[in-house]
PDB file of C-alpha atoms in Angstrom:
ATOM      1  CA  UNK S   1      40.934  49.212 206.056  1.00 42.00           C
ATOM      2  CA  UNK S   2      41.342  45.074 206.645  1.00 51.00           C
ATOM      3  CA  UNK S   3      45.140  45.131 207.044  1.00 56.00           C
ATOM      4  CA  UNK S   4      45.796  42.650 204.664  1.00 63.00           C
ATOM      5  CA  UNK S   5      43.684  43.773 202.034  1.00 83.00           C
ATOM      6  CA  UNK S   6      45.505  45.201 198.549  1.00 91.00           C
ATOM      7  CA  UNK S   7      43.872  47.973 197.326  1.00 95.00           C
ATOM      8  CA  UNK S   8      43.211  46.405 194.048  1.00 96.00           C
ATOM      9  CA  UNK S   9      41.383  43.149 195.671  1.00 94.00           C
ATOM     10  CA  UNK S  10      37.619  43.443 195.716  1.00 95.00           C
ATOM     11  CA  UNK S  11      35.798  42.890 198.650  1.00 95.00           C
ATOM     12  CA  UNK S  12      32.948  40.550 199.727  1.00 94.00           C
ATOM     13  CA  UNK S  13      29.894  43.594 199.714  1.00 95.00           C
ATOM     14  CA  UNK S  14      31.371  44.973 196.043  1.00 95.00           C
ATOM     15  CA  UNK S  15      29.611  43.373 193.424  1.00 93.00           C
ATOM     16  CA  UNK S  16      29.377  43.578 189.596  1.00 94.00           C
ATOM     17  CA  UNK S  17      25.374  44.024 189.159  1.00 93.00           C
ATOM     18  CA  UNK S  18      23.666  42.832 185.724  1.00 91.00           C
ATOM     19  CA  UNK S  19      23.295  45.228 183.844  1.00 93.00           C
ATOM     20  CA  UNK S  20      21.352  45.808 180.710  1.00 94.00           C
ATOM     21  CA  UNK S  21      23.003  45.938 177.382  1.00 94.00           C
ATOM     22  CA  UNK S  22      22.656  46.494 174.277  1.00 93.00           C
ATOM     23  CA  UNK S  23      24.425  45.555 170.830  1.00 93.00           C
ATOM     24  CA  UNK S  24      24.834  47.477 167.730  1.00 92.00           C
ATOM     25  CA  UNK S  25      26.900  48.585 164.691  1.00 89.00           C
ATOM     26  CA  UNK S  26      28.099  51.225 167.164  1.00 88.00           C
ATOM     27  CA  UNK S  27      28.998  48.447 169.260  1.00 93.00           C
ATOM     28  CA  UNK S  28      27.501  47.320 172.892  1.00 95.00           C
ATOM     29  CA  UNK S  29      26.231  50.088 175.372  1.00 95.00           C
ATOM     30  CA  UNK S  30      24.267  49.609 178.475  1.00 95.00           C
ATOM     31  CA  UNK S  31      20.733  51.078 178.260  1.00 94.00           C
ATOM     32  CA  UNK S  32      21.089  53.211 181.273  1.00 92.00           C
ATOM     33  CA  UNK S  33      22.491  56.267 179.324  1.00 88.00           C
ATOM     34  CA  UNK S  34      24.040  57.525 182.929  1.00 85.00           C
ATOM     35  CA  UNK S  35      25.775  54.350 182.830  1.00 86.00           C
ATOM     36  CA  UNK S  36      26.921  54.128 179.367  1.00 82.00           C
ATOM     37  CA  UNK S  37      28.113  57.837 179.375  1.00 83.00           C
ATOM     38  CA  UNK S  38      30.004  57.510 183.145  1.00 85.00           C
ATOM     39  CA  UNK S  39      31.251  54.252 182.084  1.00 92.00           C
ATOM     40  CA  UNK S  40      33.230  55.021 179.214  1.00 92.00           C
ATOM     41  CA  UNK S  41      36.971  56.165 179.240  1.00 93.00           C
ATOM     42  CA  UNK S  42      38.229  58.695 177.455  1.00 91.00           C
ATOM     43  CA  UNK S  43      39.102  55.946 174.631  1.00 90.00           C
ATOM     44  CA  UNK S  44      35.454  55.198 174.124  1.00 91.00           C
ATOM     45  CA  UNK S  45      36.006  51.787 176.108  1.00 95.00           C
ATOM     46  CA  UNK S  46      33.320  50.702 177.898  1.00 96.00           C
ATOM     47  CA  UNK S  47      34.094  49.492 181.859  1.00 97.00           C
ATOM     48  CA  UNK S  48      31.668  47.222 184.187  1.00 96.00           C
ATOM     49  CA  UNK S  49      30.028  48.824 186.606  1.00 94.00           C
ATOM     50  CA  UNK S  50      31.029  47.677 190.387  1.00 94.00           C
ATOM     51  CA  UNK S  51      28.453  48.448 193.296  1.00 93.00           C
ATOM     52  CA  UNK S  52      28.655  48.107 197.322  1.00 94.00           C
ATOM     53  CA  UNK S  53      31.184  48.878 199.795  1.00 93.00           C
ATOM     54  CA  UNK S  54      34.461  47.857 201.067  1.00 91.00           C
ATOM     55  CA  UNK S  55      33.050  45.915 204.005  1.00 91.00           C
ATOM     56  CA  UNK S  56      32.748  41.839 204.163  1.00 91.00           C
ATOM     57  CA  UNK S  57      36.820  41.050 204.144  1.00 91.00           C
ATOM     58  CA  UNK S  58      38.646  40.477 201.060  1.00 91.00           C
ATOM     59  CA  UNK S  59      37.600  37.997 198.340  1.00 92.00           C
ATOM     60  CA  UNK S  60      40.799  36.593 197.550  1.00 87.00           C
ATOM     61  CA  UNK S  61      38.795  34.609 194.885  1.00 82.00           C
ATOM     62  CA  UNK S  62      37.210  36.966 192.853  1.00 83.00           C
ATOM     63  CA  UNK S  63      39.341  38.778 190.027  1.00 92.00           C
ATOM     64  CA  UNK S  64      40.404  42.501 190.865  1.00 95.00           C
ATOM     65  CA  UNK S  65      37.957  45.322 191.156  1.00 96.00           C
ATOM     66  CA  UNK S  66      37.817  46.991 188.189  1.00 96.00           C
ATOM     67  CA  UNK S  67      37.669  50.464 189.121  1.00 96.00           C
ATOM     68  CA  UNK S  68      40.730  50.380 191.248  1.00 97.00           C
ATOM     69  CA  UNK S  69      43.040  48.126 189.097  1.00 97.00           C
ATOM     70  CA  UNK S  70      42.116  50.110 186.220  1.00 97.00           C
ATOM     71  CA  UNK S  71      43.432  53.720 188.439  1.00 97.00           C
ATOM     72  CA  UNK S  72      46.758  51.583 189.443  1.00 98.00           C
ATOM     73  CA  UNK S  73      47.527  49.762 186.089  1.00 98.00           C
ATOM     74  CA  UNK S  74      46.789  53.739 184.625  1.00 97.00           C
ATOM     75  CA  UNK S  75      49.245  55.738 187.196  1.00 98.00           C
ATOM     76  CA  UNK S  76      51.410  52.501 187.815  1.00 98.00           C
ATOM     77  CA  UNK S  77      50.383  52.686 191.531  1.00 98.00           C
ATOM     78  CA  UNK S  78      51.384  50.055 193.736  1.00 98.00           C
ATOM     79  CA  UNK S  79      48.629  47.279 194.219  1.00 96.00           C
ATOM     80  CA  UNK S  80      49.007  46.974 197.731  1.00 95.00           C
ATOM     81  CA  UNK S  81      48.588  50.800 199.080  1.00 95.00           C
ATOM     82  CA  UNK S  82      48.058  52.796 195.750  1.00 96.00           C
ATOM     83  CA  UNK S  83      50.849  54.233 196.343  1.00 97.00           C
ATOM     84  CA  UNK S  84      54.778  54.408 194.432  1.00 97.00           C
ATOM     85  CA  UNK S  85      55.939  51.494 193.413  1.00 97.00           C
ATOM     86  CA  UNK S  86      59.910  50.409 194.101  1.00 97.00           C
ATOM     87  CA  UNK S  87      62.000  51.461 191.632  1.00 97.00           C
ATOM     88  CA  UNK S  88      65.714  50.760 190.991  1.00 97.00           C
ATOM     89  CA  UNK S  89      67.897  50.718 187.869  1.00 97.00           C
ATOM     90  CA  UNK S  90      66.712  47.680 187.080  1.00 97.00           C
ATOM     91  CA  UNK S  91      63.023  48.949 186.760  1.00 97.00           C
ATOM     92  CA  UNK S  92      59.953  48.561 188.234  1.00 98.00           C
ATOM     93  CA  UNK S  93      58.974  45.822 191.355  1.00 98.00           C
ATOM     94  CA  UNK S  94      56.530  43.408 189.528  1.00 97.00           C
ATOM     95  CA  UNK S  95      55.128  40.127 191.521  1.00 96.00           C
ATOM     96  CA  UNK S  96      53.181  37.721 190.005  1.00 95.00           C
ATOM     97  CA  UNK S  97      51.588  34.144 190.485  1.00 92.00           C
ATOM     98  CA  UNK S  98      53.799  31.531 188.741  1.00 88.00           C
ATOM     99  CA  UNK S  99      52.464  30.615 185.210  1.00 74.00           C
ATOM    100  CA  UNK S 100      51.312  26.805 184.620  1.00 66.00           C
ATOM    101  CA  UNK S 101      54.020  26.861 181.785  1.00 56.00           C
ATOM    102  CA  UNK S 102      56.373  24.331 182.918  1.00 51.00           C
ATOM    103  CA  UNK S 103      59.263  25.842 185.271  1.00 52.00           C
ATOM    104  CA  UNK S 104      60.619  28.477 182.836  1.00 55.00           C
ATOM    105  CA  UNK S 105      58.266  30.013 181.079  1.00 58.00           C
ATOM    106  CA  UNK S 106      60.122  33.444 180.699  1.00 74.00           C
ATOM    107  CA  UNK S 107      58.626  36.712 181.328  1.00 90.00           C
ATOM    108  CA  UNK S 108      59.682  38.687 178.796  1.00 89.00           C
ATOM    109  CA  UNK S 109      56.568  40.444 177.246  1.00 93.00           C
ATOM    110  CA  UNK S 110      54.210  38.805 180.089  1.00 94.00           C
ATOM    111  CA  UNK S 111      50.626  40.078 180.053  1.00 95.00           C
ATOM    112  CA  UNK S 112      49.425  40.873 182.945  1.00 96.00           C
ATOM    113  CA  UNK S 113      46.291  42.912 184.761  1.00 97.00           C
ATOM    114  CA  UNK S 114      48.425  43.053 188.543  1.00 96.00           C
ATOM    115  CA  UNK S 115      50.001  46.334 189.182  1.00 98.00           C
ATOM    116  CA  UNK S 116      53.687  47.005 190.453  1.00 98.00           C
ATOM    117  CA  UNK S 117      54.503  46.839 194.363  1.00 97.00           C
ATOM    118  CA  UNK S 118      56.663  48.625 196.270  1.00 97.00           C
ATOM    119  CA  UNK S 119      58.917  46.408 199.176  1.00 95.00           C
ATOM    120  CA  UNK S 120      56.564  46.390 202.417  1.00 94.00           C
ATOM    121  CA  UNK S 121      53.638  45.502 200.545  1.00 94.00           C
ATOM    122  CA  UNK S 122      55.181  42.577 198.404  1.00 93.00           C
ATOM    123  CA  UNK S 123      56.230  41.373 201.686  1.00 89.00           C
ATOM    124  CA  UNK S 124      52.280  41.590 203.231  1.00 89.00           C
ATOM    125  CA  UNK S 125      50.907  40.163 199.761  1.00 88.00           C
ATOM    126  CA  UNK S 126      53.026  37.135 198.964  1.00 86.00           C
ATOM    127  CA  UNK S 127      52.092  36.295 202.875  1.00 85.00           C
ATOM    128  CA  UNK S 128      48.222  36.511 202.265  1.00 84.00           C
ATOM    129  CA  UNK S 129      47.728  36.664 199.025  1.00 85.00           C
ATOM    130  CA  UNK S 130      46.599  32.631 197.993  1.00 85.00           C
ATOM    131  CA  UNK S 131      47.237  33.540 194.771  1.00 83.00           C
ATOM    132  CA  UNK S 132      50.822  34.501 195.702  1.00 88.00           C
ATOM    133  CA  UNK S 133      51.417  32.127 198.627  1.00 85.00           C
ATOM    134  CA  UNK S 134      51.087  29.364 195.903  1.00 84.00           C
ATOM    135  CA  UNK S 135      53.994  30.166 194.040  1.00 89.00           C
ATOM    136  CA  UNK S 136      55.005  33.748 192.709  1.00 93.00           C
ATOM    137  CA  UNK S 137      57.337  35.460 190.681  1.00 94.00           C
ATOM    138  CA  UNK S 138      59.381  38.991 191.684  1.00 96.00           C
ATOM    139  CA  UNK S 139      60.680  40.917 188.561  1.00 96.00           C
ATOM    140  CA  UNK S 140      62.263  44.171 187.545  1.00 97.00           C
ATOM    141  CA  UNK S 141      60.715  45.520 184.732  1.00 97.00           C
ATOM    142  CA  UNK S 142      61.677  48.996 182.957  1.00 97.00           C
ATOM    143  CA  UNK S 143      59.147  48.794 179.884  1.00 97.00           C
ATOM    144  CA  UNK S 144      55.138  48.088 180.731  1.00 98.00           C
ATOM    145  CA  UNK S 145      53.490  49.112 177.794  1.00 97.00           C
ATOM    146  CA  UNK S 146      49.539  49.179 178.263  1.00 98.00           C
ATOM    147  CA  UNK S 147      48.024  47.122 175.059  1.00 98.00           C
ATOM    148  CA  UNK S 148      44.522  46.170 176.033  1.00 98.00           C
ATOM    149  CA  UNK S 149      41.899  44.848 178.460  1.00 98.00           C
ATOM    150  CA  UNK S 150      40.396  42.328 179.553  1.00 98.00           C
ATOM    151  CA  UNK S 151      36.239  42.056 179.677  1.00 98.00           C
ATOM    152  CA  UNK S 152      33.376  40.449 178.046  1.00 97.00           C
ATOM    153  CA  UNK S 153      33.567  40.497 174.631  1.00 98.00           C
ATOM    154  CA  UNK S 154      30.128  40.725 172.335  1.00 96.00           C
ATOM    155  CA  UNK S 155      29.542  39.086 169.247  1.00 94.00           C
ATOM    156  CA  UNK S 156      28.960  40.917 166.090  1.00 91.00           C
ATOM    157  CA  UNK S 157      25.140  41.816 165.498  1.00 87.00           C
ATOM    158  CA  UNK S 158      23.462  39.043 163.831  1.00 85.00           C
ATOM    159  CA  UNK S 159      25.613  36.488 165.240  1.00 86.00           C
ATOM    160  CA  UNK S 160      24.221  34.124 167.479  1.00 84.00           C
ATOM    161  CA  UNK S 161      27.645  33.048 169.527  1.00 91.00           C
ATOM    162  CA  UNK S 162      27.712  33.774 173.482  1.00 94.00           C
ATOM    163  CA  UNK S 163      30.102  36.273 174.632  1.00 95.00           C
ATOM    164  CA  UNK S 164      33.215  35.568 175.853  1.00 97.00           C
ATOM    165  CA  UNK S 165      33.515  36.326 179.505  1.00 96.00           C
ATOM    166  CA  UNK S 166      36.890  36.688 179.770  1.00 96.00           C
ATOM    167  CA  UNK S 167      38.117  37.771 176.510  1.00 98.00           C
ATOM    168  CA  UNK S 168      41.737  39.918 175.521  1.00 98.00           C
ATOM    169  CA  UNK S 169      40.978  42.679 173.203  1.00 98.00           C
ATOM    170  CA  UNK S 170      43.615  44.932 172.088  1.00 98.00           C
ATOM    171  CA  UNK S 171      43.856  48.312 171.901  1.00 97.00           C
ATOM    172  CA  UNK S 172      42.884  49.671 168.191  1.00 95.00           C
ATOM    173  CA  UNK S 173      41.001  46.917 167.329  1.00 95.00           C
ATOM    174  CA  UNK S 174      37.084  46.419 166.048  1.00 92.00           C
ATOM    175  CA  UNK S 175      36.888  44.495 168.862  1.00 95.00           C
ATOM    176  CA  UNK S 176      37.080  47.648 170.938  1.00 95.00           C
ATOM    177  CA  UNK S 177      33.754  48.988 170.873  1.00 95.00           C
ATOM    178  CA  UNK S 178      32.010  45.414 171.732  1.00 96.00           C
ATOM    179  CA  UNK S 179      34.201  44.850 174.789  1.00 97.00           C
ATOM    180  CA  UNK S 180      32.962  45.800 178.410  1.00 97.00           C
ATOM    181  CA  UNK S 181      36.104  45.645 180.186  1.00 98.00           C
ATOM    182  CA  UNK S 182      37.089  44.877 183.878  1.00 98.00           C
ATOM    183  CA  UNK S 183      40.965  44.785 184.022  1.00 98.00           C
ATOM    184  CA  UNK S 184      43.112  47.088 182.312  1.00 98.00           C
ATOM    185  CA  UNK S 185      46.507  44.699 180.336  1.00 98.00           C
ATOM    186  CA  UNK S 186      50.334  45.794 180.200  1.00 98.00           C
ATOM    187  CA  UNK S 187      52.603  43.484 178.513  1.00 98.00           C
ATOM    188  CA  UNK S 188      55.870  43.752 180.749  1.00 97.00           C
ATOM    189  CA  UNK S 189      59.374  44.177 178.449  1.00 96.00           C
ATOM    190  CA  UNK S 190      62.780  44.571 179.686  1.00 95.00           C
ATOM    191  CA  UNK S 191      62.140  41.931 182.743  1.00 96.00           C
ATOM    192  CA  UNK S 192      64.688  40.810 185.028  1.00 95.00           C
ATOM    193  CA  UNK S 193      64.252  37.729 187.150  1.00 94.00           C
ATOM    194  CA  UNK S 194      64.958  38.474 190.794  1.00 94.00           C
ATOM    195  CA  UNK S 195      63.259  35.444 192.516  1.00 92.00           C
ATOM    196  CA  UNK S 196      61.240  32.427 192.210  1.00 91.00           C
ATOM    197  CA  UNK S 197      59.300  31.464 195.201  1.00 87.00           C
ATOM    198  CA  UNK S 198      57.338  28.029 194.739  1.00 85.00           C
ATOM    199  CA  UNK S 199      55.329  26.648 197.690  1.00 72.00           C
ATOM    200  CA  UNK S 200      56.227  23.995 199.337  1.00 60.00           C
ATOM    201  CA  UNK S 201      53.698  21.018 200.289  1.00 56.00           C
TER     202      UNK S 201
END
């Protein structure tokens, strides 16, 4: 594996293929029964599909693969080497690109699709991650309730609106069932502010 390479970061041979959809009252379902039925978590959410290998180098640039940020965000697994996360009394180690809310935005009840870190790999990411190395955030957080995803959201049958590419549906909503999702959400409670790391130009 590329050494500085999160687990959660796709990489340049994974792709997310086109897939054929369709959408009903039951919702949207791809036409490929295999893939609708493999697809689909135990919630009856349907997840995108993500084809290739882990070969190419990282792609920084692209969102997170979908498959593997969903199993970290699920088990809490650290983003870097799927494995624990830190832990002290204060909570769980959280890092996370600096909002474009002004210098304070606060962090309670963030939403977020990164997973937790443990110490080495925070120290790797926030040195080549460019999503970190611009700015970043470390927190302690003891409450990270999952609420949603994120996907592509389909419009109602009969409606003649786009879908939304990048859409937040909660969990328990109709707009469950016409959601293909890529991320898996947690809204982080409880936070404590350890550092703010801003890049310098």
């Amino acid at each position: 594996m590329h050494p500085t390479a999160p687990y959660v970061v796709p990489w340049k041979e994974e792709t997310l293929p086109d897939l054929d959809t369709m959408v009903g009252s039951f919702g949207v379902a791809y036409t490929n029964p295999l893939h609708d039925t493999f697809q689909r978590d135990k919630d009856g959410i349907l997840w995108a599909v993500c084809e290739g290998t882990r070969t190419g180098g990282p792609a920084y640039a692209r969102e997170l693969h979908p498959h593997r940020q969903r199993e970290a965000m699920e088990r809490l697994l650290c983003a870097g080497c799927s494995g624990p996360p830190a832990r002290d009394e204060r909570g769980m180690l959280w890092v996370l690109p600096l909002l474009d809310d002004g210098d304070d935005p606060g962090w309670h009840c963030v939403r977020t699709v990164i997973p937790p870190m443990c110490e080495p790999c925070k120290t790797k990411a926030t040195e080549a991650c460019p999503w970190l190395r611009d700015g970043h955030v470390e927190l302690r957080v003891k409450e990270a309730e999952k609420i949603g995803v994120r996907g592509t959201l389909y419009p109602l049958p009969g409606v003649e609106d786009e879908p939304d590419p990048d859409a937040l549906v909660l969990f328990n909503t109709p707009e469950e069932g016409r959601v293909i999702a890529r991320q898996l959400v947690r809204e982080l409670r409880e936070v404590t502010v350890i550092a703010v790391r801003r890049s310098t130009p």
